[in-house]
Amino acid sequence: MESTAQRRLKAIQGHLVPITHVLDSHVQTSLTASEFFHSQGYSVVLPEKLNTGKWNVYRSVRSPLKLISRFPEHPEIGTLHDNFMHAIEAFKDYNYLGTRVRGDGTVGEYKWMTYGEAGTVRLAIGSGLRHHGLLEGACIGLYFINRPEWLIVDHACSAYSYISVPLYDTLGPDAVKYIVNHADVQAIFCLPHTLNTLLSFLSEIPSVRLVVVVGGIDEHVPSLPSNSQVELISFAKLLSQGHSDLQPFCPPKPEDIATICYTSGTTGTPKGVVLTHGNLIATVAGASLTLKFCPSDIYISYLPLAHIYERANQVMMAYYGVAVGFYQGDNLKLMDDLAALRPTIFCSVPRVYNRIYSGIMNAVQTSGVLRKRLFNAVYNSKKQVIISGRNPSPMWDRLVFNKIKGMLGGRVHFMGSGASPLSPDVMDFLRVCFGCQVIEGYGMTETSCVISCMDKGDNLSGHVGSPNPACEIKLVDVPEMNYTSEDQPYPRGEICVRGPVLFQGYYKDEVQTKEVIDGDGWLHTGDIGLWLPGGRLKIIDRKKNIFKLAQGEYIAPEKIENVYAKCKFVSQCFIYGDSLNSCLVAIVSVDPDVLKDWATSEAIKYENLGHLCNDPRARTAVLTEMDAIGREAQLRGFEFAKSVTLVVEPFTVENDLLTPTFKIKRPQAKAYFAAAISNMYAEISTSDTNPQKML
């Protein structure tokens, strides 16, 4: 008998027609011919269930009839181990892993390890773990920042069917202890400085049998008490033990667990996202239909490898044989690393791109009238040419933009953005100033990274592209927020995802798994989206991180914070409001240099930066600038911050105001700045009841 899936496929095939026209934003149907097509062809629309007649499921036009689960050109690659074996065979003598940091801690030019050499070290490390009695399925913790050993250990885990468990090096002891115990981690790779954290609670993580110190010297590795059940060795010793006792690979199957990625959310204990080899291959294979790289490319790795964004990037880089250069480990020295490496691929997050934008724009504003006019004229001309789809004149780059390109080394031809929405203004700015392909994507740990991605040649900014060919997307009505699929001119609702990229569930947590995956297999992301013409997805709100003001208006603070991030004074911003108040207030971590320059220009004297932050004139100047930025972004009246508190201290993981993926921990920030928030509302209340103001 024919299955439901087969009947659905046949029915859909009968409806698909070639896309040859550019039409309006709505799906066009004919009751007699039962044909449909979608404008510009970034997505196709299908029915979720044939008997409902509702066409609400979007798929990439690149693969409308079958979701991608393997690389079309290499269908034999089903696991991360297969992917790396392909890389070794195809790119054996090409550069793979590069670092500037020498063994003695000094910094020089980049030195490289080839794909073949990395494969040899991977074999020895995996054999070393087998030598210590770790069996397939054992969880291996990686507790250090980006460096070649991170990827080599991860490759070893794949080759010997171990499960890698990334641990952010910035996580506090309590979170690390929780994850290690929750996942029953048996071996941990760490750096000398993270070793000290581990040793402080070693007796409280009984599953751990082996601790490997990366970058440490044998003589400096401390000895543990004789009654300890844990063996403590250096990475070099494990490597030597593996070389002396090489073991055959124990390759995983696509359905085997590759990793458990713990999401460090804004509240509660971390949740372990279980991802299989098949999940990770599917998400990258789908993205590969849009993104193409080659062995001559160079990628800089500085985004946390514990985050799925960087993890998926690395799977992609290995597939294409790209060279991966690592930063020194210090974000303050990243510009120096970029100058030395001169990468061709640069992936980042809006927080970094916003700082690049505000830094350059501030330099333009203070460069003098003639230079400012030249920049604006050339910028606007080049922007119009790019939007029209034509090739801009190289003369503009020679006049203005080559110096800006030099900030990232001068050779970047691809820029990627993820983790949170990128402002359209900043997107356009990057395209103009860096003269390269700039792609924004959207994803989650629970979807093995990529849910959607912009298509090459799509010059419209302000969206996150069409569905990854490895998944399908639908928008579900959220009536309490007035979002529905019937909204005009664009359908709106909560973004739901289904397909081979979907995680297997939260580790040991069936209850929370059922909260996010419904009975039809859809993951409910909590993000609110709308469909733009052509089937391109735009993120407009967040279902969870919203609150209601006293007058009943719903607020999405992240959207407003992203707007204010473009203010030259603002390094970071936390927007707060609640149902007891009718307006918003803001805590701003200031850009010290910009605020000092402003004070100098205004002839304002101050003792220190903290004193300047408390100066009412500084607060007024910052709020005025924020208001101007808000008007440009067309914020609604109730979305403007009515008062601001300036602080010197940045929001960091260490002071518990940020997650390791740089999202604000809202409950913690509310508690941390409680006094300032209370004072701002008191000031607003006093101002609103001032008799002169009320007249």
Coordinates of C-alpha atoms in Angstrom, one line a residue, residues 29 31 37 80 92 114 119 158-159 184 210 225-226 264 288 407 418 424 426 496 524 551 671:
T29 CA -3.1 29.3 -6.7
L31 CA -8.5 26.1 -8.4
F37 CA 4.5 29.4 -7.5
L80 CA 31.7 13.7 11.3
K92 CA 46.1 15.8 2.8
T114 CA 48.3 20.0 7.4
G119 CA 44.8 13.1 11.1
S158 CA 34.3 11.0 16.2
A159 CA 36.8 8.4 15.0
D184 CA 28.7 11.4 33.3
L210 CA 41.2 11.0 33.3
P225 CA 46.8 11.9 46.2
S226 CA 47.6 8.2 45.9
S264 CA 23.8 28.1 29.1
S288 CA 26.6 23.8 1.4
M407 CA 41.0 46.2 9.5
G418 CA 24.6 34.8 13.3
P424 CA 19.8 46.2 8.2
V426 CA 24.9 47.5 9.7
C496 CA 8.6 26.1 14.0
H524 CA 8.8 25.5 18.6
Q551 CA -0.7 50.4 29.3
A671 CA 18.8 42.2 40.2

